[in-house]
mmCIF file of C-alpha atoms and ligand atoms in Angstrom:
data_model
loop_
_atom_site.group_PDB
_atom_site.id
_atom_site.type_symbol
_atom_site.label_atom_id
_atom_site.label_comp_id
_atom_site.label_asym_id
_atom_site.label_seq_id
_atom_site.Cartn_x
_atom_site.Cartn_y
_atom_site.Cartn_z
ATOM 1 C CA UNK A 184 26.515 -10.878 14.269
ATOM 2 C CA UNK A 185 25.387 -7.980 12.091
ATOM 3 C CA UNK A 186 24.987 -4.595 14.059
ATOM 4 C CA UNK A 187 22.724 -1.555 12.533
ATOM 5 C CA UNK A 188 21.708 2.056 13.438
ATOM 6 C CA UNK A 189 21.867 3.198 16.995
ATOM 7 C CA UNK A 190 25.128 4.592 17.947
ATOM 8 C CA UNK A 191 27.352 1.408 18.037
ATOM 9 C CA UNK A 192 26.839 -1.970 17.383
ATOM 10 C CA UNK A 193 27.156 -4.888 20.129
ATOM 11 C CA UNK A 194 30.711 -5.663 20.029
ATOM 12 C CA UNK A 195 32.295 -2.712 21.308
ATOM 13 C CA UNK A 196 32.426 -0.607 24.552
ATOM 14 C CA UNK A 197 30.300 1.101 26.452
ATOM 15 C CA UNK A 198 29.560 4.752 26.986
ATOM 16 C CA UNK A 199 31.779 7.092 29.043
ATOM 17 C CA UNK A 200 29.796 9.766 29.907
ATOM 18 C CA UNK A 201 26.205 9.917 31.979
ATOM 19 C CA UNK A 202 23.786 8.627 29.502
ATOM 20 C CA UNK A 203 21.890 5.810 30.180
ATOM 21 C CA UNK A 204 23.194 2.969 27.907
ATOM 22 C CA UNK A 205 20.643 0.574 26.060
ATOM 23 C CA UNK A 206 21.438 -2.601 24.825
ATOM 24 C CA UNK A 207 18.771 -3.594 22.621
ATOM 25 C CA UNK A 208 18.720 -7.346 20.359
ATOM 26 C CA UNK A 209 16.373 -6.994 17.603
ATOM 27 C CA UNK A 210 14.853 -10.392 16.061
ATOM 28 C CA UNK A 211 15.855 -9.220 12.079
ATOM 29 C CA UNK A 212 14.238 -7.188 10.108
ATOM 30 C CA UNK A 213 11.675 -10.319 8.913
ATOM 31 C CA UNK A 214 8.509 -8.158 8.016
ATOM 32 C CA UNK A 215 7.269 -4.326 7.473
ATOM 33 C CA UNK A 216 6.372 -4.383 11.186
ATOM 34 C CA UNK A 217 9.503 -5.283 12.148
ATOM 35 C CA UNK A 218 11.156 -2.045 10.198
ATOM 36 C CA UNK A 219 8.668 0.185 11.823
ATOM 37 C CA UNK A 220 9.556 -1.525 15.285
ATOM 38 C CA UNK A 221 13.281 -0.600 14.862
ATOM 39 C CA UNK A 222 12.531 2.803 13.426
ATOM 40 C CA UNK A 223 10.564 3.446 16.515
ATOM 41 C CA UNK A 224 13.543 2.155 19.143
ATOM 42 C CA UNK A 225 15.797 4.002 16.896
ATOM 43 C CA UNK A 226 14.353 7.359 17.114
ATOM 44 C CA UNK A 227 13.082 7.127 20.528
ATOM 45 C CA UNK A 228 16.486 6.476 21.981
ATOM 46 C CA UNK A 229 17.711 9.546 20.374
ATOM 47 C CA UNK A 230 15.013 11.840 21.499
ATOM 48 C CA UNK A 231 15.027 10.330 25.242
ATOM 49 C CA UNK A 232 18.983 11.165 24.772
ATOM 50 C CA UNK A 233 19.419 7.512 25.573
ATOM 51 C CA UNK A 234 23.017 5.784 24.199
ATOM 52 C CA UNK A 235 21.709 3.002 21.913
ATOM 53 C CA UNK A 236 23.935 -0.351 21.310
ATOM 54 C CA UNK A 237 21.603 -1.982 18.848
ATOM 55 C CA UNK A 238 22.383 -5.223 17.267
ATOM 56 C CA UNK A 239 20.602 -7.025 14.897
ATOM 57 C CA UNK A 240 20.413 -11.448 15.252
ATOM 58 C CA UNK A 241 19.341 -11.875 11.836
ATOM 59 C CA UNK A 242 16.195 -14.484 13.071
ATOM 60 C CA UNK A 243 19.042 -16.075 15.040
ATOM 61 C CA UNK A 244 18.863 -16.968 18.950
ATOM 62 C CA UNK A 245 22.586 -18.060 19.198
ATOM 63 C CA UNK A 246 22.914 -14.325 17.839
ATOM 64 C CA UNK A 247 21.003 -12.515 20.389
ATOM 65 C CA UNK A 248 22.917 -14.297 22.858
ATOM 66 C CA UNK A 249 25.751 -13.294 21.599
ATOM 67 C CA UNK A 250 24.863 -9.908 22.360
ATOM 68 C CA UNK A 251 23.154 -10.307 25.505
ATOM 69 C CA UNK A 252 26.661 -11.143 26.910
ATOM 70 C CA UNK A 253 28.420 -8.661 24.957
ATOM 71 C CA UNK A 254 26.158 -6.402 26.376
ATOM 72 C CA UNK A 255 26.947 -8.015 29.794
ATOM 73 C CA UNK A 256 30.783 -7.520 29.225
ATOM 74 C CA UNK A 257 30.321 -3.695 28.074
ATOM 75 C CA UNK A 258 28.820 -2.999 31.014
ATOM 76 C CA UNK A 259 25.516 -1.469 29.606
ATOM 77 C CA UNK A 260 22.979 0.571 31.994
ATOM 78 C CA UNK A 261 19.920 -1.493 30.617
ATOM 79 C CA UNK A 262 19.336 -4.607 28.247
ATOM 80 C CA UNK A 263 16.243 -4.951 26.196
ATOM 81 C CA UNK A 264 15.566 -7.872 23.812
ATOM 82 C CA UNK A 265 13.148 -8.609 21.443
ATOM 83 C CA UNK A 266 13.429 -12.556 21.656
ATOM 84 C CA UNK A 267 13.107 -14.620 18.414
ATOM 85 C CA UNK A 268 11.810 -17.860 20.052
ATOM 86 C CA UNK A 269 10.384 -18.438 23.765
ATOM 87 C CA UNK A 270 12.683 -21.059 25.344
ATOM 88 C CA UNK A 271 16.229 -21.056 26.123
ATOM 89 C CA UNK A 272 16.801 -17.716 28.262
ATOM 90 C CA UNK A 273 17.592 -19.500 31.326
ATOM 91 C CA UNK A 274 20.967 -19.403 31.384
ATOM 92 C CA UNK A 275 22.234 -15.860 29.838
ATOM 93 C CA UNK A 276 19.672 -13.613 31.191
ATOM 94 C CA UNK A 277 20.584 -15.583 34.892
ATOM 95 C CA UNK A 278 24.090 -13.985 33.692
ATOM 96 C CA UNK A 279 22.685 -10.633 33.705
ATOM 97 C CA UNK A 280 20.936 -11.015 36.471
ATOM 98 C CA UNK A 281 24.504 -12.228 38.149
ATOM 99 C CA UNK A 282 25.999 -8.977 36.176
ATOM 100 C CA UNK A 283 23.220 -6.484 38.289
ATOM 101 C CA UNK A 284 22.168 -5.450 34.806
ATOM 102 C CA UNK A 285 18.253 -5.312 34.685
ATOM 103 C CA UNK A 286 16.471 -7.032 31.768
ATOM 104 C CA UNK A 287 13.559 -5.946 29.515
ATOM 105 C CA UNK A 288 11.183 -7.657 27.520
ATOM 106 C CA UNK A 289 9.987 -5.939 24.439
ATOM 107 C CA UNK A 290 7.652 -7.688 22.076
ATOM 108 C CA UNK A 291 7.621 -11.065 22.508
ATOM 109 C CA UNK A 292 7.486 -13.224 25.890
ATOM 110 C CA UNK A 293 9.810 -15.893 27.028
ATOM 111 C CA UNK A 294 8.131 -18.969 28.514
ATOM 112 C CA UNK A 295 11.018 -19.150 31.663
ATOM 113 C CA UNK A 296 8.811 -18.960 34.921
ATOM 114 C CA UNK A 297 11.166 -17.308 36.430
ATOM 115 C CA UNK A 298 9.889 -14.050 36.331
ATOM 116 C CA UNK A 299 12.639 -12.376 38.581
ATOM 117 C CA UNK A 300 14.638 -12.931 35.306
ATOM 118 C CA UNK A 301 13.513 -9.340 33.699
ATOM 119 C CA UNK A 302 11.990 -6.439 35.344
ATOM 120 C CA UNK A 303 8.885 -6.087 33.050
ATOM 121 C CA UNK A 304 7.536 -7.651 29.318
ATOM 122 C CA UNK A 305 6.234 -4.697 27.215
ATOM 123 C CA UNK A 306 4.162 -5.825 23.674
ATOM 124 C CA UNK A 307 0.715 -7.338 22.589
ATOM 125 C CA UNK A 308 -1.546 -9.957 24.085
ATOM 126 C CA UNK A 309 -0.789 -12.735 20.876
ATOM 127 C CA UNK A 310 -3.245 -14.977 22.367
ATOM 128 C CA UNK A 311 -5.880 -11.901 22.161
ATOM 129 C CA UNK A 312 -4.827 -11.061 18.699
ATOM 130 C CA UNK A 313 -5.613 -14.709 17.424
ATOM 131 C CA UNK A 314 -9.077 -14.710 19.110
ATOM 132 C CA UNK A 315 -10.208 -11.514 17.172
ATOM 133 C CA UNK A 316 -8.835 -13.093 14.311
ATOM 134 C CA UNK A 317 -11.603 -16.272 15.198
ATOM 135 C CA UNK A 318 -14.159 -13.772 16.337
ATOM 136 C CA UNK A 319 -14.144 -12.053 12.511
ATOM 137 C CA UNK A 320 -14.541 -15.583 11.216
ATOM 138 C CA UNK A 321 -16.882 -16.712 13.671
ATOM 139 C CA UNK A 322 -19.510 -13.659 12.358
ATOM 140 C CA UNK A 323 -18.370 -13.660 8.931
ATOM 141 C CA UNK A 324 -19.541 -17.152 8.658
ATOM 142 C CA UNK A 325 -22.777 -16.740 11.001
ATOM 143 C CA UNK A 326 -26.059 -18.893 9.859
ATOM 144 C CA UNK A 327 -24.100 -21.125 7.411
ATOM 145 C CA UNK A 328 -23.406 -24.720 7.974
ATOM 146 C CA UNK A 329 -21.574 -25.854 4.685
ATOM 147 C CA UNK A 330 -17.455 -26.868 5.754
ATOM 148 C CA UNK A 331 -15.193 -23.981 6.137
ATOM 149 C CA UNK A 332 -11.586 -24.715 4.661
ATOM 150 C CA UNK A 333 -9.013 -22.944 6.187
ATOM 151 C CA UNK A 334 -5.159 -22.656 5.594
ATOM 152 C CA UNK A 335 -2.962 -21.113 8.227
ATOM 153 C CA UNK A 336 0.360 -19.394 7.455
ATOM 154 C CA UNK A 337 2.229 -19.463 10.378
ATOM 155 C CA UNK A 338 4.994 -17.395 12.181
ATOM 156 C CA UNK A 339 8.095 -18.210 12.800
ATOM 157 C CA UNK A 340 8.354 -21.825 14.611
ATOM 158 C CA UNK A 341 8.860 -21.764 18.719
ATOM 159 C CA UNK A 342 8.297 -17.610 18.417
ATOM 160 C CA UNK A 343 5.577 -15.898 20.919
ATOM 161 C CA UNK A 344 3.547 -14.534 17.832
ATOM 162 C CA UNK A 345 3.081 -17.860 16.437
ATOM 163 C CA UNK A 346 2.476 -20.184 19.289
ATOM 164 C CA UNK A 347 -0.438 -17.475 21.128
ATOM 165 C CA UNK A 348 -2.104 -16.424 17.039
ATOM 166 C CA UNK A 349 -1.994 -19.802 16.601
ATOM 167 C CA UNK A 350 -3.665 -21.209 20.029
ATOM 168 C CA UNK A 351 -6.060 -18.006 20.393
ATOM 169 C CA UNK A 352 -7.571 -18.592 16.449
ATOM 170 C CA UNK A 353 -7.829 -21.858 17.663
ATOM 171 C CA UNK A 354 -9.542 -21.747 20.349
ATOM 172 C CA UNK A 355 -12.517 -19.454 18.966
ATOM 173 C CA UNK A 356 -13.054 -21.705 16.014
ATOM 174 C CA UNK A 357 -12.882 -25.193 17.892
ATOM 175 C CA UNK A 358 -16.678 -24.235 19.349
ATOM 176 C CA UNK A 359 -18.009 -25.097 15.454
ATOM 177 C CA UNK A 360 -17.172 -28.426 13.584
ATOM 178 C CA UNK A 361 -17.831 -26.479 10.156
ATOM 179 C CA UNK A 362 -14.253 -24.342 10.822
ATOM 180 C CA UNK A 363 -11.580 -26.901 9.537
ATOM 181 C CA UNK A 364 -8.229 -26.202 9.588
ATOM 182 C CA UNK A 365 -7.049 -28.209 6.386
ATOM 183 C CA UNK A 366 -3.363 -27.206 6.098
ATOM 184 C CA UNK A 367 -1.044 -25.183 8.637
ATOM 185 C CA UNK A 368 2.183 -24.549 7.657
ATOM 186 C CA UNK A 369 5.080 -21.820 8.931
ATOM 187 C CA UNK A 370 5.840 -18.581 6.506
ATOM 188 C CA UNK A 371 8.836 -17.435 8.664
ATOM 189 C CA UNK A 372 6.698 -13.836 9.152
ATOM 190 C CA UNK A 373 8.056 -13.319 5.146
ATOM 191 C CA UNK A 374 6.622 -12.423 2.283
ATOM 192 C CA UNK A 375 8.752 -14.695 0.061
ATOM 193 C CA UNK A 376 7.578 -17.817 2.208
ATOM 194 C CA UNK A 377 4.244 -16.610 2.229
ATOM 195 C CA UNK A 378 4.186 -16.779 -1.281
ATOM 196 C CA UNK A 379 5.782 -20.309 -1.202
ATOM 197 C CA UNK A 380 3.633 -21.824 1.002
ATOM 198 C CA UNK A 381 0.710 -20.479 -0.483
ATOM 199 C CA UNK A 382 1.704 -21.926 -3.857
ATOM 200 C CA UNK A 383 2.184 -25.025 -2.275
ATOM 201 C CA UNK A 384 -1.615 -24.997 -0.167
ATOM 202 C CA UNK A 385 -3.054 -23.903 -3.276
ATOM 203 C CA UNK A 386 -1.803 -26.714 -5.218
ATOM 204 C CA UNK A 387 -2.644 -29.451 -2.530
ATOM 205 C CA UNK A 388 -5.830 -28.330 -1.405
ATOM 206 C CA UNK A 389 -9.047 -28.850 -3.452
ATOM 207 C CA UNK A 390 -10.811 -26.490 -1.488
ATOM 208 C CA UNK A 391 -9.510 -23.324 0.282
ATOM 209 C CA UNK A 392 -12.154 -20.779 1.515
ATOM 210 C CA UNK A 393 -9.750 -18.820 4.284
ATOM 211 C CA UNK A 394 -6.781 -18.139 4.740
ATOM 212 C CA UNK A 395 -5.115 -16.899 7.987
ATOM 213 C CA UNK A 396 -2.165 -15.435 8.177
ATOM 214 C CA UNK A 397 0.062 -14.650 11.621
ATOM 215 C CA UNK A 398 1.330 -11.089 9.249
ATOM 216 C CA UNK A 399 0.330 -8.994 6.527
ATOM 217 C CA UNK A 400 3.713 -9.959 5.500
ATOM 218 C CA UNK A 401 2.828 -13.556 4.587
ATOM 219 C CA UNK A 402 -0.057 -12.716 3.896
ATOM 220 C CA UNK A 403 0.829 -10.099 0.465
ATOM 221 C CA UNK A 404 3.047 -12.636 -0.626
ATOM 222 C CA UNK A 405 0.180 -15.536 -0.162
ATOM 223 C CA UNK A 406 -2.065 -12.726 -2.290
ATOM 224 C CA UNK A 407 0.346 -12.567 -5.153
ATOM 225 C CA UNK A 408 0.547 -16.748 -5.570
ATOM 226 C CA UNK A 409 -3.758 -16.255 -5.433
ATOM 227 C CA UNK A 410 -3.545 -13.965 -7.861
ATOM 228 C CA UNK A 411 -0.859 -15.939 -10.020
ATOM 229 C CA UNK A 412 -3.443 -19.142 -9.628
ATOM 230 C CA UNK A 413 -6.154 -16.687 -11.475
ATOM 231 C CA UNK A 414 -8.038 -16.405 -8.377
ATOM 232 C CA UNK A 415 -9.342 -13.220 -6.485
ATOM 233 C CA UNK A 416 -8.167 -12.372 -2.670
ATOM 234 C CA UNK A 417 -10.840 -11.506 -0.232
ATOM 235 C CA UNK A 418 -13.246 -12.614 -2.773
ATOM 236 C CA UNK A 419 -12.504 -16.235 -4.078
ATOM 237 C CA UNK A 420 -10.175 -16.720 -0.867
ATOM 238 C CA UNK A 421 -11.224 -14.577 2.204
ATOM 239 C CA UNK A 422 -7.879 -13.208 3.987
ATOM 240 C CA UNK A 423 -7.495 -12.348 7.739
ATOM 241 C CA UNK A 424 -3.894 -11.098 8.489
ATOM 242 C CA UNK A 425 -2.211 -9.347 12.047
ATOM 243 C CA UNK A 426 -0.172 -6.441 12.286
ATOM 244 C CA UNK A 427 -1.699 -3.681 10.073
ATOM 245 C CA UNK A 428 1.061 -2.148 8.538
ATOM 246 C CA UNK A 429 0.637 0.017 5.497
ATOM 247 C CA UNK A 430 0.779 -2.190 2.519
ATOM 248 C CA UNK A 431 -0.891 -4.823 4.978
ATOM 249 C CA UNK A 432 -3.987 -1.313 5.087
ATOM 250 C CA UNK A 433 -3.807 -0.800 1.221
ATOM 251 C CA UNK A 434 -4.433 -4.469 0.523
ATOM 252 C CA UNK A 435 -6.837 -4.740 3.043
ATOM 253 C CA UNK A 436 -8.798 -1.071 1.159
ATOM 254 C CA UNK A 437 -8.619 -2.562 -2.189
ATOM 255 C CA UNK A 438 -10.384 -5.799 -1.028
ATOM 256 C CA UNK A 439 -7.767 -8.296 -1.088
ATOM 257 C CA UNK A 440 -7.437 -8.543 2.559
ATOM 258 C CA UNK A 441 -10.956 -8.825 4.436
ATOM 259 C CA UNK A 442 -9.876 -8.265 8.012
ATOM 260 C CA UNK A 443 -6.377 -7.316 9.902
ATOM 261 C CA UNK A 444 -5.952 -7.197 14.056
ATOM 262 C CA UNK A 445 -3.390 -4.717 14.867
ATOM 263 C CA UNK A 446 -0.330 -5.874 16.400
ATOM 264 C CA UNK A 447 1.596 -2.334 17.314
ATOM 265 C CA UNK A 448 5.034 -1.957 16.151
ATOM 266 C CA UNK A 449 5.581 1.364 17.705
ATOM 267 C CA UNK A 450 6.765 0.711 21.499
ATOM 268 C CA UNK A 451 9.797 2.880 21.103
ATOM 269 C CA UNK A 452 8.432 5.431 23.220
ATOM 270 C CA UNK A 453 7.208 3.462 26.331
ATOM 271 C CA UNK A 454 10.597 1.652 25.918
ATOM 272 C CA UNK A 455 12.584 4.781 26.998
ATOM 273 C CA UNK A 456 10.185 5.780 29.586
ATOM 274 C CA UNK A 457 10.913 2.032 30.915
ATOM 275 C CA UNK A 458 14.387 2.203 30.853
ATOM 276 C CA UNK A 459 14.777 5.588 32.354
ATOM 277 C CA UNK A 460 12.686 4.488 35.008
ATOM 278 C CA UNK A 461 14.172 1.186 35.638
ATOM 279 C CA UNK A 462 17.574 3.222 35.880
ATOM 280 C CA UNK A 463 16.242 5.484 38.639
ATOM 281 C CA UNK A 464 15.115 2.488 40.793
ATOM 282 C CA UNK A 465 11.320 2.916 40.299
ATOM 283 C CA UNK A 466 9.249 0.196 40.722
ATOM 284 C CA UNK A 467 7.213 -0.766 37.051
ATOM 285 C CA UNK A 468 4.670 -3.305 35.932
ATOM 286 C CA UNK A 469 5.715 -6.528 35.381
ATOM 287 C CA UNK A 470 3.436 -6.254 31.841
ATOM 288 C CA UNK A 471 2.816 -3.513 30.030
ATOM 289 C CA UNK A 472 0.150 -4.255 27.328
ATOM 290 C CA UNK A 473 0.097 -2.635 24.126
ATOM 291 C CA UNK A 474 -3.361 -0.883 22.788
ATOM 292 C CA UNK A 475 -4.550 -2.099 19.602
ATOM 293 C CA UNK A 476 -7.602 -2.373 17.414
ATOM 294 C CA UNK A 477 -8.604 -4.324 14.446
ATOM 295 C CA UNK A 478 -9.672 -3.021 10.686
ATOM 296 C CA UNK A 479 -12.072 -3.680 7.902
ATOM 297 C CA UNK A 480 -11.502 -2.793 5.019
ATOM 298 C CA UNK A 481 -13.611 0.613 5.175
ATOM 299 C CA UNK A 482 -12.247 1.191 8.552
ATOM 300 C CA UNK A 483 -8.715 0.938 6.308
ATOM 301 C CA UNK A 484 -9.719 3.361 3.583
ATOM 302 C CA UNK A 485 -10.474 6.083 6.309
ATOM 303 C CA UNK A 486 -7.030 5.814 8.339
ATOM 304 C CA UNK A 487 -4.739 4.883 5.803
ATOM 305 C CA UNK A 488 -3.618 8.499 4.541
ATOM 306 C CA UNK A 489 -2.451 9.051 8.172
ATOM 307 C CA UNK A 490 -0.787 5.385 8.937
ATOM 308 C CA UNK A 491 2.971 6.132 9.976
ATOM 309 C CA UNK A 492 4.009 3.063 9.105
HETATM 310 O O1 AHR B 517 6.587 -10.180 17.203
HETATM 311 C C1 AHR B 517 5.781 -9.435 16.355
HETATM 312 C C2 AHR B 517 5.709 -10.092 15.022
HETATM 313 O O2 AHR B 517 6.984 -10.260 14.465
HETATM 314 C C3 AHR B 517 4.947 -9.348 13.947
HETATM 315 O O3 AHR B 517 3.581 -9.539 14.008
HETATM 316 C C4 AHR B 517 5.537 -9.929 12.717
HETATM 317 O O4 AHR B 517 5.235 -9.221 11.551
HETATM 318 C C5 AHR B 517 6.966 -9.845 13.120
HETATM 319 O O5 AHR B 517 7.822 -10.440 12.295
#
């Protein structure tokens, strides 16, 4: 198991002195929103004076358990995790539980209904994300009746992001026969399978009018096979991506993008406040939604000077 920044990594012991000790299991450091994220746990830790054990899985769930119960075994104050797929928690956070060390949920959901598991789930509404993703479409496309050919890059498989972009695009676009969905393949969240896939969808499919990708992430890379194919993004292939990072905002102001939903990396902050809290015995919300918005692309050429990440 690979361990970066923060003060220590996962496998050794815990602090000796009064700070409150976070245990935190990133997913990997897949996409540009995924840097940002850790950035922002990173530096919030520090500023809350908060004694960070971060460990990295490296996309890997048999990692972040790993850590989870070296976390247990160090004795850490609080654990947060940000978990790479939705089932198989049962077990290890039952051991924390067990252990009397409280549990939080940043990012992604698990799909355990146990909810006495972890004391809150901070991140975005996926499912909402997807929708505005269909809503865009729905208008874009308003008053026409020829077919609509979509491909769908998709996150990583059994992961939160995926499964709710997935359903919540679907769910708008069912309501008119015209929106097909002609290939749907996973891009890992990368820009390198992006790019694969896309070559692949462009090379298979006749027709491609749309393409929606779960992150700008799969999404550049699915621009650069377009562009190697001798065809435009956002004009011979309209692209709607999620996270709006900034080379996901510079794509999006130059055209080659046509719509991104936010999905907000930065929940560093909130985090800490969570933690401290949950450490003092203070009763939070069991969810904690993150605000976010959605761009066009002259909506990107206003706020992209100022995006932080
Ligand atoms: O869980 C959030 C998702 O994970 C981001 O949208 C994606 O870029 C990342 O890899």
């Amino acid at each position: 198991m690979a361990g970066c920044g923060g003060s220590d990594d996962a496998g050794s012991s815990g602090g000796g002195d009064d700070k409150i000790t976070l245990g935190f299991s990133q997913v990997g450091a897949e996409s540009g929103w995924r840097t940002a994220n850790t950035k922002s746990i990173q530096e919030s830790a520090a500023s809350a004076g908060i004694d960070l054990k971060f460990s990295d899985a490296q996309g890997k769930q048999e990692n972040q358990i790993k850590a989870i119960r070296s976390f247990i075994t160090q004795r850490v104050d609080v654990i947060a995790f940000s978990p790479v797929v939705e089932s198989g928690w049962g077990t290890v956070l039952k051991e924390a539980k067990d252990a009397g060390i409280p549990v939080i949920l940043t990012d992604r959901a698990i799909d355990d209904p146990d909810t006495s598991l972890y004391k809150t789930f901070i991140g975005s509404d996926f499912v909402a994300e997807g929708k505005k993703a269909g809503d865009w479409l729905v208008k874009e496309y308003e008053g026409k009746t020829d077919p609509v050919n979509i491909v769908e890059l998709q996150g990583t498989p059994g992961a939160a992001p995926a499964n709710d972009r997935k359903a919540g695009f679907g769910d708008v676009i069912k309501a008119d026969p015209k929106f097909k969905v002609v290939a749907s393949q996973t891009g890992q969240f990368t820009r390198t399978d992006g790019k694969a896939v896309m070559e692949t969808f462009l090379k298979s499919q006749p027709k491609i009018d749309v393409l929606y990708a779960h992150n700008d992430d799969m999404g550049l890379g699915a621009i650069e096979a377009i562009e190697a194919a001798g065809k435009k993004p956002g004009t011979d292939i309209k692209i709607i991506t999620v996270d709006a990072v900034k080379d996901g905002m510079t794509a999006l102001s130059e055209g080659k993008i046509n719509f991104i939903v936010e999905c907000s990396p930065l929940l560093g902050p909130q985090l800490m406040d969570l933690v401290k809290k949950v450490q003092d015995g203070q009763t939070i919300p069991q969810r904690v939604l993150t605000e976010e918005t959605t761009f066009t692309p002259e909506q990107a050429k206003e706020v992209l000077a100022d995006r932080k990440y």
